[in-house]
Tab-separated table of C-alpha atoms and ligand atoms in Angstrom:
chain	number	residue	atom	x	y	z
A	1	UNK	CA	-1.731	21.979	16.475
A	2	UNK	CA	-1.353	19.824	13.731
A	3	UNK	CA	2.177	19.773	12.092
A	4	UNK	CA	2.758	21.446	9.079
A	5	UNK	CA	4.832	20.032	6.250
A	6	UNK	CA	5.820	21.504	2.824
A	7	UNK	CA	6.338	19.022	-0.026
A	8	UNK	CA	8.202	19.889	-3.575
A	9	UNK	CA	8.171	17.693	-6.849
A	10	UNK	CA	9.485	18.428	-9.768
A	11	UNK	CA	8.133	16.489	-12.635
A	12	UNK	CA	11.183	15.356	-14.422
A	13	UNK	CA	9.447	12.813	-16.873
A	14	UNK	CA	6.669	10.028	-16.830
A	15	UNK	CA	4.581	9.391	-13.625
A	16	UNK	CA	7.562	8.101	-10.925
A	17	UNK	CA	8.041	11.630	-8.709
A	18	UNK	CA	4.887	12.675	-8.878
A	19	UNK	CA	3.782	9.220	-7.729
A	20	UNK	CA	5.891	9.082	-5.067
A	21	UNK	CA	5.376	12.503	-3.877
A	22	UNK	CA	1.374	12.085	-4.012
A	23	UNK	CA	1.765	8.833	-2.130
A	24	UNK	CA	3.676	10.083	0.690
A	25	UNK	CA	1.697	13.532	0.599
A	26	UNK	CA	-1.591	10.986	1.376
A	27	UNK	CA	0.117	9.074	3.876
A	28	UNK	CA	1.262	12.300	5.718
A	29	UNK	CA	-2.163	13.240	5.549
A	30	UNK	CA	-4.496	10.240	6.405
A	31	UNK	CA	-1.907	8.849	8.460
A	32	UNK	CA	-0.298	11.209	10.429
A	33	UNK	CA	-2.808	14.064	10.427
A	34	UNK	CA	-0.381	16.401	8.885
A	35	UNK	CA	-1.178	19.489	7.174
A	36	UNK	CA	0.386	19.281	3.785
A	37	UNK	CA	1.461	21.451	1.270
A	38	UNK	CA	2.505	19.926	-1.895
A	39	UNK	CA	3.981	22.391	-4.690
A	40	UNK	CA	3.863	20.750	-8.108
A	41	UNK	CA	5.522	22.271	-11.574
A	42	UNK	CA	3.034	19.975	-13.672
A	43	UNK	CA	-0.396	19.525	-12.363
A	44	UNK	CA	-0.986	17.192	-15.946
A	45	UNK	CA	1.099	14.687	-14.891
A	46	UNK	CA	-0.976	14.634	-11.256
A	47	UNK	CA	-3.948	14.782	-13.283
A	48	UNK	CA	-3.088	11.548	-14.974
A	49	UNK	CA	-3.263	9.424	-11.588
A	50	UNK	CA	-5.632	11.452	-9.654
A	51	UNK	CA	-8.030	12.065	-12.713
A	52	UNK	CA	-10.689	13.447	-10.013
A	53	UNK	CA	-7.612	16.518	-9.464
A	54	UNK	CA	-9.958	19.834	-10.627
A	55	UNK	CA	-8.257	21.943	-13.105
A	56	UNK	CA	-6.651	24.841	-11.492
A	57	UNK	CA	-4.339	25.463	-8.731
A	58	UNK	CA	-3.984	26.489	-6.165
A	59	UNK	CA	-6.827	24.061	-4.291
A	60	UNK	CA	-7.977	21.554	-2.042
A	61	UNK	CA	-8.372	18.185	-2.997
A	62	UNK	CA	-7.990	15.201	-1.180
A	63	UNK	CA	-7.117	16.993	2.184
A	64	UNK	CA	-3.679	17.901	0.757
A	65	UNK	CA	-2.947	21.568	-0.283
A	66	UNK	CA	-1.942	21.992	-3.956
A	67	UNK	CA	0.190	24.845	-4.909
A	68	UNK	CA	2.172	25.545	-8.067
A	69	UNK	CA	6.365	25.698	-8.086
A	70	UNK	CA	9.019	26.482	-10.389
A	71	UNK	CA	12.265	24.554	-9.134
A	72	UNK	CA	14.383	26.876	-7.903
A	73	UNK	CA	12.667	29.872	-9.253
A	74	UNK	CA	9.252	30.533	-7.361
A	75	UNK	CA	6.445	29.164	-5.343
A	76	UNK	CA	3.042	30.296	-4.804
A	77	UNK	CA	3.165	30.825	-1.247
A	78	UNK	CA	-0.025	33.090	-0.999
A	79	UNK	CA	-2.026	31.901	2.201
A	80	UNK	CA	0.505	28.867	3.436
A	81	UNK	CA	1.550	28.948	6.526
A	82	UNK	CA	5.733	28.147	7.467
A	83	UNK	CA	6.260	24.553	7.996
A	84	UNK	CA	7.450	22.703	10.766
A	85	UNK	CA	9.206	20.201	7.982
A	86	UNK	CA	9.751	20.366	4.593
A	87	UNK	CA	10.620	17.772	2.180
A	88	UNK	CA	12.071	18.373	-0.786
A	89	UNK	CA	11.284	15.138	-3.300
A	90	UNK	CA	14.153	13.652	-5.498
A	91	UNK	CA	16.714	16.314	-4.459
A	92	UNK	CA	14.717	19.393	-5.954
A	93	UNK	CA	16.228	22.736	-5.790
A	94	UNK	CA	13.870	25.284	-3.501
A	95	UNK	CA	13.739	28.767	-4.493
A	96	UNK	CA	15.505	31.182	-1.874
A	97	UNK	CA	12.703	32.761	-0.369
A	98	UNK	CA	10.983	28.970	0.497
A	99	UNK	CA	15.210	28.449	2.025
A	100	UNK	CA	14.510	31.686	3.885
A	101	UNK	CA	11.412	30.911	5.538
A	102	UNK	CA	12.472	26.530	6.404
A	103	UNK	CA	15.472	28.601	7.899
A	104	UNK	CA	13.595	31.498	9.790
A	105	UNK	CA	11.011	29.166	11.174
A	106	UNK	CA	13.654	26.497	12.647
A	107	UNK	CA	11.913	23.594	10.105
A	108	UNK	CA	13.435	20.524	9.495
A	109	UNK	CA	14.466	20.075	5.865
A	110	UNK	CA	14.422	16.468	4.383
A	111	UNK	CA	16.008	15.783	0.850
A	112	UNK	CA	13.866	12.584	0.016
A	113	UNK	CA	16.228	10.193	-2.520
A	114	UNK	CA	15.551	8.215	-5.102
A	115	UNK	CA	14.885	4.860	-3.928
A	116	UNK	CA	17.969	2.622	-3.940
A	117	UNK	CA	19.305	-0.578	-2.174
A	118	UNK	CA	23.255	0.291	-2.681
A	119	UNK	CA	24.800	0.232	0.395
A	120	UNK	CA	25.475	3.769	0.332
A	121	UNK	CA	22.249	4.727	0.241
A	122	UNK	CA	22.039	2.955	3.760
A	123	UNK	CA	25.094	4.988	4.921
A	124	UNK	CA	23.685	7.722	4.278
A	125	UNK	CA	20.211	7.892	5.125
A	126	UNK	CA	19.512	10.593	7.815
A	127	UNK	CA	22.841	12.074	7.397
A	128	UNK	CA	23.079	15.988	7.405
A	129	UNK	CA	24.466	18.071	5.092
A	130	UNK	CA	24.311	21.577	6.147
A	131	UNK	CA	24.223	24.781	3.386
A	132	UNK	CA	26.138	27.434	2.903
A	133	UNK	CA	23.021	29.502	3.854
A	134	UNK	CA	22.644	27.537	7.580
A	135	UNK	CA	20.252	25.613	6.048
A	136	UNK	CA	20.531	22.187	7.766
A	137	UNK	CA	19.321	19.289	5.484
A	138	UNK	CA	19.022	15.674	6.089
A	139	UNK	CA	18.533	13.088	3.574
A	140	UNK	CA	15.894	10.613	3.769
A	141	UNK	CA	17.027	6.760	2.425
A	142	UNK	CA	13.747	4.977	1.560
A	143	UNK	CA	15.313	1.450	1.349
A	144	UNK	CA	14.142	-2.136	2.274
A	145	UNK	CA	16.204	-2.898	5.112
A	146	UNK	CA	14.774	-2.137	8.985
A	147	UNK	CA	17.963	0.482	8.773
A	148	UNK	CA	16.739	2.406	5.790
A	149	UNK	CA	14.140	4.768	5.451
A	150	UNK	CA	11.536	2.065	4.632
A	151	UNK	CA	9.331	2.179	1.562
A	152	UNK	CA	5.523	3.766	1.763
A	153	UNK	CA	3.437	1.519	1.967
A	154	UNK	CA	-0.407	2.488	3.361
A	155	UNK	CA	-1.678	1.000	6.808
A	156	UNK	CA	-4.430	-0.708	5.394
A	157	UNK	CA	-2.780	-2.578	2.363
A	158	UNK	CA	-2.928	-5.948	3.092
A	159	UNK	CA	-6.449	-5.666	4.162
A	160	UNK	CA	-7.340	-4.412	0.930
A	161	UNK	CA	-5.109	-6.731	-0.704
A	162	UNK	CA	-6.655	-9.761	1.046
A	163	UNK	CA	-10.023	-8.546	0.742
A	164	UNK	CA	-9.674	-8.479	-2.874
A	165	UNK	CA	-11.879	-11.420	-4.244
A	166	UNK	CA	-12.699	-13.588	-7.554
A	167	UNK	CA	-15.252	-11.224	-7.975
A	168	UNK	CA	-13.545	-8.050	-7.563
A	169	UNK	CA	-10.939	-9.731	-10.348
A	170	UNK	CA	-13.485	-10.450	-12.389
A	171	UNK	CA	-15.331	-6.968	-12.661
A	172	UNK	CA	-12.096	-5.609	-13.075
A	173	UNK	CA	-11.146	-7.587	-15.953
A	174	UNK	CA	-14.588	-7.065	-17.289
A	175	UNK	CA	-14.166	-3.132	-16.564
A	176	UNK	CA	-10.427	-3.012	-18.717
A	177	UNK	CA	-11.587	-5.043	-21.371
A	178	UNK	CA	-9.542	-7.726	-19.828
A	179	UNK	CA	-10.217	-11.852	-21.113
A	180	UNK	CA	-11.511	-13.832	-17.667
A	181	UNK	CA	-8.642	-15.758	-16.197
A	182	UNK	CA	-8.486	-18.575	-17.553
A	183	UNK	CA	-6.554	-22.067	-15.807
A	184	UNK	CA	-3.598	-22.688	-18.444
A	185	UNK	CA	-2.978	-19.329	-19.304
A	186	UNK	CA	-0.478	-17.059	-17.471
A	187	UNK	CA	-1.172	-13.078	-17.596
A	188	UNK	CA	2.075	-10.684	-17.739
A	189	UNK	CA	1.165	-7.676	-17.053
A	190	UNK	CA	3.827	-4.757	-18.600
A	191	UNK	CA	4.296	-1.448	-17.715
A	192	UNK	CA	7.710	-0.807	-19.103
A	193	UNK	CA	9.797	1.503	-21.097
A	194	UNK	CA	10.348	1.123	-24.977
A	195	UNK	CA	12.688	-1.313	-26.163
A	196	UNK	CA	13.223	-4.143	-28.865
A	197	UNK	CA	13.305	-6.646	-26.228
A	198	UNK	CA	9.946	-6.747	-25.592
A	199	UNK	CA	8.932	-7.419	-29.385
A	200	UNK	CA	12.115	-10.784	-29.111
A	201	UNK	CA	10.755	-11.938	-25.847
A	202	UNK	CA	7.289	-11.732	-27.596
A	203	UNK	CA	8.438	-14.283	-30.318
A	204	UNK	CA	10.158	-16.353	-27.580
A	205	UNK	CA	6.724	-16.864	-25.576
A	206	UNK	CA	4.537	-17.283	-28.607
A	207	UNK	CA	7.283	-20.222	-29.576
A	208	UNK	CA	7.147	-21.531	-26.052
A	209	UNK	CA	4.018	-23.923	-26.023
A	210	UNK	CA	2.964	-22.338	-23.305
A	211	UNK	CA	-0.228	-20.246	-23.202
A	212	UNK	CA	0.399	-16.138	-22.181
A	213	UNK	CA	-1.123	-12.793	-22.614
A	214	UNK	CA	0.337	-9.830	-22.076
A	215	UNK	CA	-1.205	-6.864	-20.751
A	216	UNK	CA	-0.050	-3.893	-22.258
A	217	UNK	CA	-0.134	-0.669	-19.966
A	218	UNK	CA	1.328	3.088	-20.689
A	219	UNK	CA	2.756	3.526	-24.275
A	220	UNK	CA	6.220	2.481	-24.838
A	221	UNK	CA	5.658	-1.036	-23.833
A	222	UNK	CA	2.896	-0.683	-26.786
A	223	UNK	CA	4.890	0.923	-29.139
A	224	UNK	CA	7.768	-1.866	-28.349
A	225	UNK	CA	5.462	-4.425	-29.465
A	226	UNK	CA	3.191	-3.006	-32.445
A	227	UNK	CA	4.409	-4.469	-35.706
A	228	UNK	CA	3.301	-2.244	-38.693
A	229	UNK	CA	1.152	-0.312	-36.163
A	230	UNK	CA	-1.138	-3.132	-34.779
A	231	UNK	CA	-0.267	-5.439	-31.481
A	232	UNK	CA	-0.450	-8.658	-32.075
A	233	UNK	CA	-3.314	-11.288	-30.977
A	234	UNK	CA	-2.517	-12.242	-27.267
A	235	UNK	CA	-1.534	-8.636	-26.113
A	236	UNK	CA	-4.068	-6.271	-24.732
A	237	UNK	CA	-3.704	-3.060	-23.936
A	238	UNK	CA	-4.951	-1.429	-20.957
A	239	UNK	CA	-6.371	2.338	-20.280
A	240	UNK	CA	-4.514	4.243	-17.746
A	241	UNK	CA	-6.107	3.654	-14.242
A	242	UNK	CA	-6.102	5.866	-11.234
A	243	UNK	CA	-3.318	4.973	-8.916
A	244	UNK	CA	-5.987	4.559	-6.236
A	245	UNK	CA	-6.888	1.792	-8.428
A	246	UNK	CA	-3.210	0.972	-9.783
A	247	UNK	CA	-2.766	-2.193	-6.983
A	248	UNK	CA	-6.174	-4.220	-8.279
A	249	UNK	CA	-4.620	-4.864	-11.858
A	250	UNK	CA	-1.259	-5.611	-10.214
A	251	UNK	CA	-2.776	-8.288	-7.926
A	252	UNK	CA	-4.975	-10.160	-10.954
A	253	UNK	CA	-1.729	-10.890	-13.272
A	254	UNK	CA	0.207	-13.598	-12.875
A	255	UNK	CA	3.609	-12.188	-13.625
A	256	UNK	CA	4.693	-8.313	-13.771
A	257	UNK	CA	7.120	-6.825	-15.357
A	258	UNK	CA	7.385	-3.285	-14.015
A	259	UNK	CA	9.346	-0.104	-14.281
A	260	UNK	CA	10.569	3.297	-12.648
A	261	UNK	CA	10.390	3.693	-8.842
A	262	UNK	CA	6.760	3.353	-7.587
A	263	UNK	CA	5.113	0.909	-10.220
A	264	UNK	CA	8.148	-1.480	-8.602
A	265	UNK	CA	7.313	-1.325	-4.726
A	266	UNK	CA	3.576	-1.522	-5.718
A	267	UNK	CA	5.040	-4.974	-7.419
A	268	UNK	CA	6.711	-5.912	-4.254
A	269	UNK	CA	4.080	-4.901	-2.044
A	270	UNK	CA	1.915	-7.290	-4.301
A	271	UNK	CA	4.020	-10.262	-3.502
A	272	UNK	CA	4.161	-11.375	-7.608
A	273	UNK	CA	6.661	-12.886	-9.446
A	274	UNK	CA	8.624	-9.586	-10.963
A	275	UNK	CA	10.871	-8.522	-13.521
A	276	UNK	CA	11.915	-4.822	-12.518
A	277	UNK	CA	12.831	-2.185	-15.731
A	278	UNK	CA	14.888	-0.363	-14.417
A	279	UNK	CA	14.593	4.202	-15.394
A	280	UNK	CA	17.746	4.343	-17.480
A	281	UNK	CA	20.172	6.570	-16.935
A	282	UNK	CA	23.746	7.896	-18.086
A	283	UNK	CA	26.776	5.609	-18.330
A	284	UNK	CA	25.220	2.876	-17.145
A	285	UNK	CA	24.621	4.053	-13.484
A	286	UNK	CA	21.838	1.888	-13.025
A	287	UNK	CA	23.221	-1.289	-13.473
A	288	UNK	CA	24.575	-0.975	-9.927
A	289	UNK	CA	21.475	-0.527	-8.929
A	290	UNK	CA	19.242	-3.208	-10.422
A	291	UNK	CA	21.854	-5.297	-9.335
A	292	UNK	CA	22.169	-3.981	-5.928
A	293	UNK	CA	18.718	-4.908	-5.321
A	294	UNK	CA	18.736	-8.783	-6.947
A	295	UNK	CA	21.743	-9.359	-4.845
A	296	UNK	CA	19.472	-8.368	-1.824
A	297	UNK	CA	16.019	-9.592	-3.295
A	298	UNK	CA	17.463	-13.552	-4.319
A	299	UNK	CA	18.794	-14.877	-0.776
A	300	UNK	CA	16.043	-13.440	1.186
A	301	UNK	CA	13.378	-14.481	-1.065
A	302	UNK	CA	14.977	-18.017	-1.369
A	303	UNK	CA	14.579	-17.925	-5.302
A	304	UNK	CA	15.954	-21.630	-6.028
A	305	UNK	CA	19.044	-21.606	-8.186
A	306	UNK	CA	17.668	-22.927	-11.378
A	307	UNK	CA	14.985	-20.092	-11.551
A	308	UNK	CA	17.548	-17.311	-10.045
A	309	UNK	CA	19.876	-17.719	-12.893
A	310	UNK	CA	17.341	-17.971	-15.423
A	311	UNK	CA	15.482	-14.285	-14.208
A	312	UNK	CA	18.827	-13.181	-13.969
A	313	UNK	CA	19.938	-13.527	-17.617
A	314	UNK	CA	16.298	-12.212	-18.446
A	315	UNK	CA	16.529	-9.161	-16.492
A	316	UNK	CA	20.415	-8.189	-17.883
A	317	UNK	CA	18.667	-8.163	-21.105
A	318	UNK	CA	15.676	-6.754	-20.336
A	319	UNK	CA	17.999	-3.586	-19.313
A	320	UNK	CA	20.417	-4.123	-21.664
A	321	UNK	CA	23.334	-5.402	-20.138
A	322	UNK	CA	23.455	-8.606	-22.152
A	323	UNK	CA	22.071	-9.925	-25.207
A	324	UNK	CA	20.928	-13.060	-25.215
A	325	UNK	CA	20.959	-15.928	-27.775
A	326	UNK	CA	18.008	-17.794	-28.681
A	327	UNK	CA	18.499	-21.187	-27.055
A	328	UNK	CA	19.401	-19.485	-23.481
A	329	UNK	CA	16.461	-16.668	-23.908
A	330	UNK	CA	14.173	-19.420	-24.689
A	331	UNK	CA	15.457	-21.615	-21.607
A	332	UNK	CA	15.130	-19.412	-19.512
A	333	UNK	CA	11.462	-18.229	-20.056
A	334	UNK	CA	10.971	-22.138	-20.048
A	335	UNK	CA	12.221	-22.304	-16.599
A	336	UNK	CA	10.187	-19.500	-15.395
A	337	UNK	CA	6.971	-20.063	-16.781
A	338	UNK	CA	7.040	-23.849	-16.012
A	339	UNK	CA	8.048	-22.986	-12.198
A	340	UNK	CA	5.692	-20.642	-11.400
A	341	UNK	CA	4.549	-21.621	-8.063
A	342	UNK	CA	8.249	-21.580	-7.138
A	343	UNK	CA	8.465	-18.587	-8.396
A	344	UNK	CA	5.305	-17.094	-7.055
A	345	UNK	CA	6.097	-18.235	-3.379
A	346	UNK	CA	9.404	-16.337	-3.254
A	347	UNK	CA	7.671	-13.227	-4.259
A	348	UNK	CA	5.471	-14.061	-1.137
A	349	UNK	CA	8.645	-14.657	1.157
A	350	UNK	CA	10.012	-11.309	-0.158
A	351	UNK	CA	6.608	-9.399	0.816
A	352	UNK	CA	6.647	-10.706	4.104
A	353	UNK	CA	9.975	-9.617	4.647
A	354	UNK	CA	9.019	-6.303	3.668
A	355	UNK	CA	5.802	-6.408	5.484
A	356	UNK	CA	7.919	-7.639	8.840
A	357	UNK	CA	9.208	-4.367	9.224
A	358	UNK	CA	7.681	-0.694	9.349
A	359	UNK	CA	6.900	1.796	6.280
A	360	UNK	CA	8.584	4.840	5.210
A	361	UNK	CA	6.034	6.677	7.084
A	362	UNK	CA	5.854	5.573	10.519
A	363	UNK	CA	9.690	5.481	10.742
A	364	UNK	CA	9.122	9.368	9.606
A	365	UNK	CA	6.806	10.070	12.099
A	366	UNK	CA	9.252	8.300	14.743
A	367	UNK	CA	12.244	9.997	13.976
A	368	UNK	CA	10.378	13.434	13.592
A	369	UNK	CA	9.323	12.835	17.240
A	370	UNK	CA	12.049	11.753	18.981
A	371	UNK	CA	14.748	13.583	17.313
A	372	UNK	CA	13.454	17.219	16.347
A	373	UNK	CA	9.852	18.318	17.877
A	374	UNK	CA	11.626	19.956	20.792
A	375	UNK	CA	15.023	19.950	19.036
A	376	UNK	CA	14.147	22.017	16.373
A	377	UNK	CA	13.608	25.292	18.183
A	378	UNK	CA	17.086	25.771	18.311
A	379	UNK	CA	19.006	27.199	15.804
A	380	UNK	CA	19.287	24.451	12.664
A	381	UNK	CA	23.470	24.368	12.882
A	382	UNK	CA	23.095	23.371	16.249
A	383	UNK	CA	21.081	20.248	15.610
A	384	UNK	CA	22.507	17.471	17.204
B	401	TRH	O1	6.586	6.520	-14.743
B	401	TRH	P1	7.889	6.016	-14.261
B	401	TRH	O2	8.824	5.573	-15.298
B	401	TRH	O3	8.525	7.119	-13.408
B	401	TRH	C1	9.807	7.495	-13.113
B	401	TRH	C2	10.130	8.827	-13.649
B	401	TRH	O4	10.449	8.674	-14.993
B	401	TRH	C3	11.250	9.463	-12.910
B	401	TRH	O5	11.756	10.596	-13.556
B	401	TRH	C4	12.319	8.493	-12.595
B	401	TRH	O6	13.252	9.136	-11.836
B	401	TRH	C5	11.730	7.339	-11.861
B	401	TRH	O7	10.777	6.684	-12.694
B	401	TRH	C6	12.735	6.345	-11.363
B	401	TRH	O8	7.639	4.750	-13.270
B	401	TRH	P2	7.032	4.600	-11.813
B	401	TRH	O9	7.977	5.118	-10.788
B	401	TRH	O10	6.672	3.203	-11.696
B	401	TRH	O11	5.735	5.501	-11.779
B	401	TRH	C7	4.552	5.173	-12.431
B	401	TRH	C8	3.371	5.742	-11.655
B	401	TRH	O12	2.208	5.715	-12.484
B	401	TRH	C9	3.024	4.945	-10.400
B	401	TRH	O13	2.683	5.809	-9.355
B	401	TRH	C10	1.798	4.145	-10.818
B	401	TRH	C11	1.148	5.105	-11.768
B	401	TRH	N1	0.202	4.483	-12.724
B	401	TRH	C12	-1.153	4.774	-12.589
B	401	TRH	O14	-1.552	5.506	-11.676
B	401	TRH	N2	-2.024	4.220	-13.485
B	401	TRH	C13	-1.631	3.385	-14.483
B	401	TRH	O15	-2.479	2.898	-15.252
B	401	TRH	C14	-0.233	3.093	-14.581
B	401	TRH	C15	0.239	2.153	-15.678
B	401	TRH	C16	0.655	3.662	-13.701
């Protein structure tokens, strides 16, 4: 009997839960041999990176069940059997009937977070928090420590990654309209949210001497940098891919600056140089959490000193934690640029520390076994 598991995203903006949410529905899938079931309020926003995704639900595609939602208020539930686990994405509120029938059928109920490297979200990863209704939840902690709930990452990645060859690079530059790669010329490829920084760091690299093109993909990073609606010369922009095909553009820049939640493990996974946007949110909150991550990231990556101060500056103002004046902007992209291999080989350290340890999904599938197939027949509140 293969195990069932319900999956709920709510589509809150841009691409980030629903790429998450189709990621780990595919891995649950292909990996595991689940059955799942994943409920989506906004199939257009699936649509955009799974463009093969028919047009109406509820259907079939890609051996995961597509159903629609409304958070908290309803669920097409016509012809779906009850789960044996259901995950609800990025703390989405499940209307009570789906409660009713995760309770009635003894399921395990997983609140999977928003991806973090505080160390609370390590405290807290697999702790229970049970509802007033019985309902006994657990949260899931994708994080990149062995301790954490891992990040997703698909068994055959760095075979694909390795696989992928000068030729491969160069039909793909071909197929986005893409210049070949040329020896003196560094590629930054940005997929970031709008902001006047990008336009001043713009100025600072065409200043620099030193020979860059940026690749332009998703609008705001576009609208950031069109001046009296046209981009300038060394900035193309790029049509939106299929995630299948997201990783290939990732792996032919040089540099990437990259935003959100899945756009930056795909960045990691990549082993490139990074510069991580952070998804912006009230009073500041996620400052702690860019820097939460650097202060993990630098050490075990053994960025050298010169280069960790100078991405550090860069990144506060990239967020908007500090603004920086010309002479230290401009330093700083010097040190960068003209360190690259430096640079470039910490990234690499970082993905093999990543790559050292298991994904989200097999620690999943261990934890589900060990912990709850038998364990779950009894009554959720009594859960060890
Ligand atoms: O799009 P994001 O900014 O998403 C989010 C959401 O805004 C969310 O509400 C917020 O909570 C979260 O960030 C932190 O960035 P992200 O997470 O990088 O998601 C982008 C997805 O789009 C990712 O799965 C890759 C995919 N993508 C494509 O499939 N094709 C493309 O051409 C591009 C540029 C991206």
């Amino acid at each position: 009997m293969k195990t069932k598991c319900w999956l709920f995203c709510t589509v809150i903006d841009n691409f980030g839960d629903i790429g998450v949410s189709w990621r780990l529905a595919r891995e649950l899938t292909q990996r595991l041999g689940w059955s799942v079931y994943l409920w989506v309020d906004d199939a257009a926003a699936l649509r955009a990176i799974v463009p093969s995704l028919p047009e109406v639900l509820p259907l079939h595609h890609d051996g995961i069940y597509l159903r629609h939602w409304q958070e908290g208020q309803y669920a097409d539930l016509s012809h779906v059997p009850p789960p044996d686990i259901a995950i609800e994405a990025f703390a989405c509120r499940l209307p009570e009937q789906v409660q009713n029938i995760i309770i009635d059928n003894n399921a395990v109920c997983l609140n999977w977070e928003y991806l973090s490297a505080e160390d609370w979200a390590l405290r807290t990863h697999l702790m229970k928090s049970l509802q007033a209704n019985h309902l006994q939840k657990y949260f899931w902690q994708m994080g990149f420590l062995p301790e954490s709930g891992g990040l997703l990452r698909e068994a055959d990645y760095a075979v694909r990654q390795k696989s992928f060859d000068h030729a491969d690079e160069f039909n793909l530059r071909r197929q986005l309209g893409l210049p070949d790669r040329s020896r003196d010329c560094t590629d930054i490829f940005i997929f970031g949210y709008k902001t006047p920084v990008l336009q001043t760091w713009w100025r600072t690299l065409a200043k620099s001497g030193r020979h860059t093109r940026l690749w332009l993909a998703g609008e705001p990073s576009a609208e950031s940098l069109r001046h009296n609606g046209v981009l300038p010369d060394n900035c193309h922009l790029l049509p939106f891919v299929a995630q299948a095909d997201f990783d290939k553009i990732l792996w032919s820049a040089d540099i990437l600056l990259i935003r959100g939640e899945d756009s930056f493990v795909r960045a990691q996974l990549a082993g490139k140089p990074m510069l991580w946007h952070i998804y912006p949110q009230a009073e500041s909150a996620h400052t702690a959490k860019l820097n939460a991550f650097w202060q993990h990231y630098y050490p075990t990556a053994a960025l050298p000193a010169k280069l960790q101060s100078a991405h550090h500056v860069l990144s506060a103002e990239l967020n908007g934690g500090r603004r920086l004046n010309d002479t230290v902007r401009t330093q700083a992209w010097h040190t960068l640029l003209d360190h690259q291999s430096a640079w470039q080989q910490s990234a690499r350290q970082w993905q093999h520390f990543l790559f050292g340890q298991s994904d989200a999904v097999s620690r999943l599938a261990q934890w589900y076994a060990s912990t709850h197939r038998a364990a779950h027949k009894a009554p959720p509140y009594a859960l060890p």
